[in-house]
Tab-separated table of C-alpha atoms in Angstrom:
chain	number	residue	atom	x	y	z
A	1	UNK	CA	33.176	-2.587	27.549
A	2	UNK	CA	29.930	-1.088	28.803
A	3	UNK	CA	29.180	1.888	31.011
A	4	UNK	CA	25.783	2.566	32.531
A	5	UNK	CA	24.487	5.927	31.436
A	6	UNK	CA	21.338	6.233	33.509
A	7	UNK	CA	22.214	6.608	37.194
A	8	UNK	CA	18.590	7.018	38.258
A	9	UNK	CA	17.269	3.846	36.632
A	10	UNK	CA	17.373	1.858	39.863
A	11	UNK	CA	15.931	4.754	41.895
A	12	UNK	CA	12.995	5.034	39.472
A	13	UNK	CA	12.439	1.277	39.564
A	14	UNK	CA	12.410	1.219	43.374
A	15	UNK	CA	10.047	4.192	43.558
A	16	UNK	CA	7.722	2.457	41.132
A	17	UNK	CA	7.711	-0.689	43.279
A	18	UNK	CA	7.186	1.231	46.534
A	19	UNK	CA	4.326	3.375	45.310
A	20	UNK	CA	2.759	0.656	43.159
A	21	UNK	CA	1.895	3.066	40.366
A	22	UNK	CA	3.107	2.070	36.920
A	23	UNK	CA	4.941	4.899	35.237
A	24	UNK	CA	3.853	5.989	31.791
A	25	UNK	CA	6.836	6.984	29.728
A	26	UNK	CA	6.684	9.814	27.229
A	27	UNK	CA	9.038	10.664	24.358
A	28	UNK	CA	10.532	13.491	26.411
A	29	UNK	CA	10.736	11.430	29.616
A	30	UNK	CA	10.818	7.721	28.813
A	31	UNK	CA	10.750	4.909	31.355
A	32	UNK	CA	13.868	2.718	31.591
A	33	UNK	CA	13.707	-0.887	30.409
A	34	UNK	CA	15.446	-3.756	32.214
A	35	UNK	CA	18.506	-5.186	30.494
A	36	UNK	CA	21.180	-7.838	30.970
A	37	UNK	CA	24.608	-7.731	29.302
A	38	UNK	CA	27.066	-10.569	28.704
A	39	UNK	CA	30.299	-11.278	26.920
A	40	UNK	CA	29.954	-14.502	24.973
A	41	UNK	CA	33.176	-15.440	23.201
A	42	UNK	CA	33.870	-12.888	20.478
A	43	UNK	CA	30.648	-10.931	20.931
A	44	UNK	CA	28.900	-8.745	23.471
A	45	UNK	CA	25.216	-9.565	24.017
A	46	UNK	CA	22.598	-7.256	25.541
A	47	UNK	CA	19.053	-8.496	26.239
A	48	UNK	CA	16.241	-5.978	26.826
A	49	UNK	CA	12.849	-6.942	28.285
A	50	UNK	CA	10.071	-5.480	26.132
A	51	UNK	CA	7.011	-7.693	26.627
A	52	UNK	CA	3.939	-6.600	24.729
A	53	UNK	CA	5.852	-4.311	22.363
A	54	UNK	CA	5.407	-4.720	18.611
A	55	UNK	CA	8.663	-5.187	16.703
A	56	UNK	CA	7.833	-2.180	14.528
A	57	UNK	CA	7.663	0.002	17.673
A	58	UNK	CA	11.353	-0.619	18.487
A	59	UNK	CA	14.026	1.845	17.364
A	60	UNK	CA	17.766	1.146	17.744
A	61	UNK	CA	20.474	3.731	17.011
A	62	UNK	CA	24.204	3.910	17.577
A	63	UNK	CA	26.098	7.176	17.428
A	64	UNK	CA	29.624	7.800	18.691
A	65	UNK	CA	29.631	4.531	20.667
A	66	UNK	CA	26.298	5.286	22.373
A	67	UNK	CA	23.665	2.612	21.806
A	68	UNK	CA	20.103	3.924	22.185
A	69	UNK	CA	17.105	1.609	22.287
A	70	UNK	CA	13.605	3.131	22.289
A	71	UNK	CA	10.304	1.294	22.256
A	72	UNK	CA	6.663	2.115	22.778
A	73	UNK	CA	4.043	-0.118	24.363
A	74	UNK	CA	0.588	0.991	23.336
A	75	UNK	CA	-2.643	0.047	25.115
A	76	UNK	CA	-4.619	-2.875	23.755
A	77	UNK	CA	-7.669	-1.747	21.797
A	78	UNK	CA	-10.617	-3.463	23.491
A	79	UNK	CA	-13.276	-1.217	22.021
A	80	UNK	CA	-15.492	1.424	23.594
A	81	UNK	CA	-17.374	-0.958	25.894
A	82	UNK	CA	-14.320	-1.913	27.973
A	83	UNK	CA	-13.735	-0.370	31.404
A	84	UNK	CA	-10.477	-0.708	33.271
A	85	UNK	CA	-10.650	-3.030	36.280
A	86	UNK	CA	-6.913	-3.369	36.881
A	87	UNK	CA	-4.016	-1.588	35.187
A	88	UNK	CA	-0.515	-2.590	36.286
A	89	UNK	CA	1.337	-2.958	32.979
A	90	UNK	CA	3.351	0.154	32.199
A	91	UNK	CA	2.523	1.809	28.899
A	92	UNK	CA	4.200	4.486	26.868
A	93	UNK	CA	7.782	5.000	25.814
A	94	UNK	CA	10.759	3.040	27.129
A	95	UNK	CA	14.369	3.950	26.471
A	96	UNK	CA	17.845	2.858	27.406
A	97	UNK	CA	21.217	4.335	26.471
A	98	UNK	CA	24.444	2.422	26.943
A	99	UNK	CA	27.960	3.709	26.350
A	100	UNK	CA	29.901	1.133	24.347
A	101	UNK	CA	33.656	0.848	24.690
A	102	UNK	CA	36.087	1.158	21.794
A	103	UNK	CA	36.674	-2.587	22.019
A	104	UNK	CA	33.316	-3.224	20.288
A	105	UNK	CA	32.714	-3.223	16.531
A	106	UNK	CA	29.702	-0.905	16.296
A	107	UNK	CA	29.653	-1.214	12.486
A	108	UNK	CA	28.370	-4.796	12.710
A	109	UNK	CA	25.581	-4.714	15.326
A	110	UNK	CA	22.812	-7.299	14.938
A	111	UNK	CA	19.402	-7.250	16.663
A	112	UNK	CA	16.618	-9.838	16.964
A	113	UNK	CA	13.271	-9.670	18.769
A	114	UNK	CA	11.457	-12.774	19.983
A	115	UNK	CA	8.955	-13.463	22.785
A	116	UNK	CA	9.224	-9.952	24.205
A	117	UNK	CA	13.017	-9.968	24.434
A	118	UNK	CA	15.205	-7.791	22.216
A	119	UNK	CA	18.687	-9.286	21.853
A	120	UNK	CA	21.441	-7.018	20.513
A	121	UNK	CA	24.745	-8.636	19.520
A	122	UNK	CA	27.889	-6.577	19.051
A	123	UNK	CA	31.102	-8.251	17.869
A	124	UNK	CA	34.338	-7.642	19.725
A	125	UNK	CA	36.626	-5.520	17.513
A	126	UNK	CA	39.609	-7.333	16.006
A	127	UNK	CA	42.003	-4.909	17.704
A	128	UNK	CA	40.563	-5.856	21.107
A	129	UNK	CA	40.797	-9.635	20.722
A	130	UNK	CA	43.625	-11.430	22.510
A	131	UNK	CA	46.572	-12.153	20.242
A	132	UNK	CA	50.046	-13.589	20.558
A	133	UNK	CA	53.033	-11.281	20.271
A	134	UNK	CA	56.185	-12.849	18.893
A	135	UNK	CA	59.445	-12.081	20.614
A	136	UNK	CA	62.406	-11.420	18.379
A	137	UNK	CA	65.881	-12.317	19.584
A	138	UNK	CA	68.497	-9.585	19.768
A	139	UNK	CA	71.026	-9.975	17.000
A	140	UNK	CA	74.666	-9.509	17.768
A	141	UNK	CA	76.424	-7.104	15.440
A	142	UNK	CA	79.948	-7.513	16.608
A	143	UNK	CA	79.609	-4.932	19.378
A	144	UNK	CA	81.272	-5.617	22.673
A	145	UNK	CA	79.071	-5.825	25.679
A	146	UNK	CA	80.730	-4.198	28.698
A	147	UNK	CA	79.954	-5.751	32.033
A	148	UNK	CA	80.886	-4.245	35.308
């Protein structure tokens, strides 16, 4: 149902941890955001961690079964008197693209943002839901069955 589209996400995350320097994402080279994905009954749920991001700074698009989530975390305005003592929180643009399978109904995607977590819910398409297939008996039409 879901294919990862960013093979270097984990490599970037590990490099960031090793070197201890928070990456600043730009619109042309955004930083990846962590996500979890689940199937929950008749829907597919994806949760993205976006702490400190305003809801109006989140952009969600779907095109040809590719879900794109972009967000921007801006620095806190502390005024001109403030000097940085410690800066570990990554700022800038974050993005994630996920390839969605044909089994998902991309026409009915729902998104909610609460406490720094963006939750995207995608219903399972009717054609992909399990269903029973009835078995019809073979009618006899007066034909002889030859057995060997």
